[in-house]
Amino acid sequence: NAGVMQNPRHLVRRRGQEARLRCSPMKGHSHVYWYRQLPEEGLKFMVYLQKENIIDESGMPKERFSAEFPKEGPSILRIQQVVRGDSAAYFCASSPQELNTGELFFGEGSRLTVL
Amino acid sequence: SQQGEEDPQALSIQEGENATMNCSYKTSINNLQWYRQNSGRGLVHLILIRSNEREKHSGRLRVTLDTSKKSSSLLITASRAADTASYFCATDWDSSYKLIFGSGTRLLVRP
């Protein structure tokens, strides 16, 4: 049973380029969450999606960041015109249902470095 | 602002000793969860405790929850070097679908 799969694991971009991070949730999971983690810090909620719907994007910067979870294929977190402050680890997590009953299953993260 | 704050930020103990980490939060919750993160890896769920529970055990882990004080503790007994990791508490205070994480406790278990 494959867990949450994230790719790429490491991504290097120059300022102004675009970064695309992909996340395939666990089989049977229809809820996807994206979190950002800076070094030595906790995880900061960015966005919560269900298939084809953004439920809560309150933690995502209004500019340059977007997320989607299409009917087919992985969830994508897209960062346009990256800046050095975007350097962080981005974690995707999934759950089979709303969280009042259970846990999140995390991927290994995508580490973005902006030069 | 952070919902969960762990204390201490860092903890160094000898193998075999017990490790206690605390988490405080600000508003009412449905449940509180503890996660572990090894360096450079994703988070792994350890234990979930509901707001109507006071204590829960899982192997060498013991979690308590005091809703009157809005705090929780994670106790790892008979620690091992392999327990070296960061430990985070997470609460669903904002909604039933969103987990908010604390800043974590970095645990070092010396062999």
Short mmCIF file of C-alpha atoms in Angstrom, two decimals:
data_model
loop_
_atom_site.label_atom_id
_atom_site.label_comp_id
_atom_site.label_asym_id
_atom_site.label_seq_id
_atom_site.Cartn_x
_atom_site.Cartn_y
_atom_site.Cartn_z
CA ASN A 1 0.00 0.00 0.00
CA ALA A 2 1.80 3.10 -1.19
CA GLY A 3 1.80 6.03 1.17
CA VAL A 4 1.52 9.67 0.24
CA MET A 5 3.90 10.28 -2.65
CA GLN A 6 5.49 13.64 -3.21
CA ASN A 7 7.76 14.71 -6.01
CA PRO A 8 10.21 16.06 -6.56
CA ARG A 9 11.90 15.48 -3.22
CA HIS A 10 14.33 18.30 -3.92
CA LEU A 11 13.88 21.22 -6.25
CA VAL A 12 16.23 24.10 -6.99
CA ARG A 13 14.93 27.19 -8.71
CA ARG A 14 16.32 30.61 -9.47
CA ARG A 15 14.43 33.71 -8.42
CA GLY A 16 11.59 34.40 -10.81
CA GLN A 17 11.13 30.83 -11.97
CA GLU A 18 8.14 28.61 -11.27
CA ALA A 19 8.02 25.67 -8.90
CA ARG A 20 5.51 22.84 -9.24
CA LEU A 21 5.17 20.35 -6.43
CA ARG A 22 3.10 17.21 -6.86
CA CYS A 23 1.32 15.05 -4.35
CA SER A 24 -0.46 11.75 -4.82
CA PRO A 25 -2.55 10.94 -1.74
CA MET A 26 -2.90 7.51 -0.28
CA LYS A 27 -5.23 5.22 -2.17
CA GLY A 28 -8.81 5.91 -1.17
CA HIS A 29 -8.04 9.32 0.33
CA SER A 30 -9.95 12.24 -1.10
CA HIS A 31 -8.73 14.99 1.25
CA VAL A 32 -5.38 16.66 0.65
CA TYR A 33 -3.56 19.23 2.76
CA TRP A 34 -0.44 21.26 2.03
CA TYR A 35 1.82 22.55 4.78
CA ARG A 36 5.02 24.56 4.70
CA GLN A 37 7.90 24.12 7.12
CA LEU A 38 10.81 26.47 7.59
CA PRO A 39 14.01 25.08 9.18
CA GLU A 40 13.67 24.40 12.90
CA GLU A 41 10.01 25.41 12.87
CA GLY A 42 6.63 23.74 12.92
CA LEU A 43 4.32 23.17 10.01
CA LYS A 44 2.17 26.03 8.78
CA PHE A 45 -1.16 25.17 7.15
CA MET A 46 -1.48 26.41 3.60
CA VAL A 47 -4.46 24.85 1.86
CA TYR A 48 -7.02 22.06 2.13
CA LEU A 49 -8.52 20.48 -0.96
CA GLN A 50 -10.96 17.81 -1.88
CA LYS A 51 -11.26 16.45 -5.40
CA GLU A 52 -11.80 19.41 -7.74
CA ASN A 53 -12.50 21.78 -4.84
CA ILE A 54 -10.46 24.14 -2.71
CA ILE A 55 -12.07 24.02 0.73
CA ASP A 56 -9.78 26.32 2.68
CA GLU A 57 -6.84 28.31 1.32
CA SER A 58 -6.57 30.69 4.24
CA GLY A 59 -2.92 29.83 4.87
CA MET A 60 -1.74 30.33 1.34
CA PRO A 61 -0.29 33.66 0.20
CA LYS A 62 -2.77 35.40 -2.10
CA GLU A 63 -0.18 36.10 -4.76
CA ARG A 64 2.03 33.68 -6.66
CA PHE A 65 0.71 30.56 -4.91
CA SER A 66 -2.02 28.28 -6.22
CA ALA A 67 -3.16 24.73 -5.59
CA GLU A 68 -5.36 22.25 -7.34
CA PHE A 69 -6.56 18.69 -6.91
CA PRO A 70 -8.06 17.61 -10.22
CA LYS A 71 -10.46 14.75 -10.73
CA GLU A 72 -7.65 12.73 -12.24
CA GLY A 73 -4.03 12.98 -11.22
CA PRO A 74 -2.08 14.36 -8.30
CA SER A 75 -2.59 17.53 -6.34
CA ILE A 76 -0.32 20.34 -7.50
CA LEU A 77 1.08 23.21 -5.47
CA ARG A 78 2.33 25.88 -7.83
CA ILE A 79 4.56 28.78 -6.87
CA GLN A 80 5.12 31.39 -9.54
CA GLN A 81 8.02 33.85 -9.66
CA VAL A 82 9.72 32.27 -6.68
CA VAL A 83 11.66 34.40 -4.21
CA ARG A 84 14.30 33.35 -1.68
CA GLY A 85 11.72 33.45 1.11
CA ASP A 86 9.87 30.58 -0.58
CA SER A 87 12.74 28.25 0.29
CA ALA A 88 11.21 25.67 2.62
CA ALA A 89 10.01 22.11 2.88
CA TYR A 90 6.49 21.63 1.55
CA PHE A 91 4.57 18.71 2.94
CA CYS A 92 1.47 17.13 1.58
CA ALA A 93 -0.84 15.07 3.75
CA SER A 94 -3.99 13.14 3.05
CA SER A 95 -6.89 11.68 4.97
CA PRO A 96 -9.82 9.53 3.98
CA GLN A 97 -12.36 11.82 5.56
CA GLU A 98 -12.66 14.93 7.64
CA LEU A 99 -10.27 15.09 10.54
CA ASN A 100 -12.66 14.91 13.43
CA THR A 101 -12.22 11.16 13.28
CA GLY A 102 -8.59 10.59 12.51
CA GLU A 103 -5.06 11.35 11.60
CA LEU A 104 -3.16 12.85 8.70
CA PHE A 105 -0.82 10.76 6.59
CA PHE A 106 2.20 12.73 5.43
CA GLY A 107 4.50 12.47 2.47
CA GLU A 108 8.26 12.88 2.79
CA GLY A 109 8.11 16.45 1.59
CA SER A 110 9.48 18.50 -1.26
CA ARG A 111 12.41 20.72 -0.36
CA LEU A 112 12.52 23.86 -2.42
CA THR A 113 15.68 25.93 -2.59
CA VAL A 114 15.54 29.28 -4.33
CA LEU A 115 18.89 30.65 -5.43
CA SER B 1 -0.65 33.02 15.64
CA GLN B 2 0.41 29.62 16.85
CA GLN B 3 -2.29 27.50 18.43
CA GLY B 4 -0.07 24.88 19.97
CA GLU B 5 3.14 25.67 21.75
CA GLU B 6 5.44 22.90 22.87
CA ASP B 7 7.67 23.06 25.86
CA PRO B 8 10.58 22.62 26.08
CA GLN B 9 11.84 23.61 22.64
CA ALA B 10 14.72 21.20 23.02
CA LEU B 11 15.38 18.29 25.35
CA SER B 12 18.51 16.17 25.77
CA ILE B 13 18.39 13.01 27.86
CA GLN B 14 20.31 9.81 28.39
CA GLU B 15 19.09 6.55 26.89
CA GLY B 16 16.80 4.79 29.34
CA GLU B 17 15.46 7.99 30.88
CA ASN B 18 11.94 9.23 30.42
CA ALA B 19 11.15 12.22 28.21
CA THR B 20 8.24 14.53 28.86
CA MET B 21 7.03 17.13 26.41
CA ASN B 22 4.20 19.56 26.96
CA CYS B 23 1.81 21.29 24.62
CA SER B 24 -0.47 24.23 25.35
CA TYR B 25 -3.27 25.50 23.16
CA LYS B 26 -5.61 28.44 23.21
CA THR B 27 -9.18 27.47 22.37
CA SER B 28 -11.51 24.49 22.68
CA ILE B 29 -10.68 21.45 20.59
CA ASN B 30 -12.24 18.22 19.41
CA ASN B 31 -9.03 16.26 19.57
CA LEU B 32 -5.30 16.65 19.98
CA GLN B 33 -2.68 14.64 18.13
CA TRP B 34 1.03 14.05 18.52
CA TYR B 35 3.35 13.53 15.58
CA ARG B 36 6.99 12.66 15.25
CA GLN B 37 9.41 13.90 12.60
CA ASN B 38 12.83 12.43 12.01
CA SER B 39 15.35 14.80 10.50
CA GLY B 40 14.66 15.39 6.82
CA ARG B 41 11.56 13.21 6.81
CA GLY B 42 7.80 13.59 6.87
CA LEU B 43 5.63 13.50 9.97
CA VAL B 44 4.38 10.26 11.43
CA HIS B 45 1.25 10.08 13.55
CA LEU B 46 1.82 8.79 17.08
CA ILE B 47 -1.39 9.11 19.01
CA LEU B 48 -4.73 10.92 19.04
CA ILE B 49 -6.59 11.88 22.19
CA ARG B 50 -10.14 13.19 22.12
CA SER B 51 -11.40 16.06 24.22
CA ASN B 52 -13.44 13.73 26.43
CA GLU B 53 -10.40 11.55 27.21
CA ARG B 54 -7.86 12.29 29.91
CA GLU B 55 -5.13 9.75 29.24
CA LYS B 56 -4.10 7.39 26.49
CA HIS B 57 -1.33 4.84 26.12
CA SER B 58 0.42 3.36 23.12
CA GLY B 59 3.44 1.20 23.80
CA ARG B 60 6.04 3.38 25.54
CA LEU B 61 3.97 6.51 24.91
CA ARG B 62 1.59 8.06 27.39
CA VAL B 63 -0.45 11.12 26.51
CA THR B 64 -2.52 13.17 28.91
CA LEU B 65 -5.00 15.92 28.16
CA ASP B 66 -6.23 18.56 30.55
CA THR B 67 -8.92 20.58 28.82
CA SER B 68 -9.37 22.89 31.81
CA LYS B 69 -5.74 23.97 31.49
CA LYS B 70 -5.73 23.59 27.70
CA SER B 71 -2.62 21.48 27.84
CA SER B 72 -1.34 18.05 26.92
CA SER B 73 1.78 16.09 27.71
CA LEU B 74 3.59 13.33 25.88
CA LEU B 75 5.68 10.96 27.96
CA ILE B 76 8.13 8.58 26.33
CA THR B 77 9.31 5.98 28.81
CA ALA B 78 12.62 4.12 28.69
CA SER B 79 13.86 6.27 25.82
CA ARG B 80 16.10 4.90 23.08
CA ALA B 81 18.54 6.60 20.76
CA ALA B 82 16.08 5.89 17.95
CA ASP B 83 13.54 8.16 19.67
CA THR B 84 15.70 11.14 18.67
CA ALA B 85 13.38 13.30 16.59
CA SER B 86 11.15 16.37 16.71
CA TYR B 87 7.76 15.94 18.31
CA PHE B 88 4.77 18.09 17.43
CA CYS B 89 1.33 18.46 18.89
CA ALA B 90 -1.53 19.38 16.60
CA THR B 91 -5.06 20.50 17.31
CA ASP B 92 -8.21 20.98 15.31
CA TRP B 93 -9.24 24.13 17.14
CA ASP B 94 -10.14 26.08 14.03
CA SER B 95 -12.37 23.53 12.36
CA SER B 96 -12.98 19.83 12.17
CA TYR B 97 -10.86 19.45 9.06
CA LYS B 98 -7.71 21.45 9.69
CA LEU B 99 -4.82 20.55 11.97
CA ILE B 100 -2.75 23.35 13.41
CA PHE B 101 0.73 22.34 14.52
CA GLY B 102 2.85 23.65 17.33
CA SER B 103 6.49 24.62 16.99
CA GLY B 104 7.77 21.28 18.24
CA THR B 105 10.16 19.82 20.78
CA ARG B 106 13.50 18.58 19.51
CA LEU B 107 14.43 15.48 21.50
CA LEU B 108 17.96 14.13 21.59
CA VAL B 109 18.48 10.77 23.27
CA ARG B 110 22.16 10.17 23.97
CA PRO B 111 23.31 6.54 23.78
#
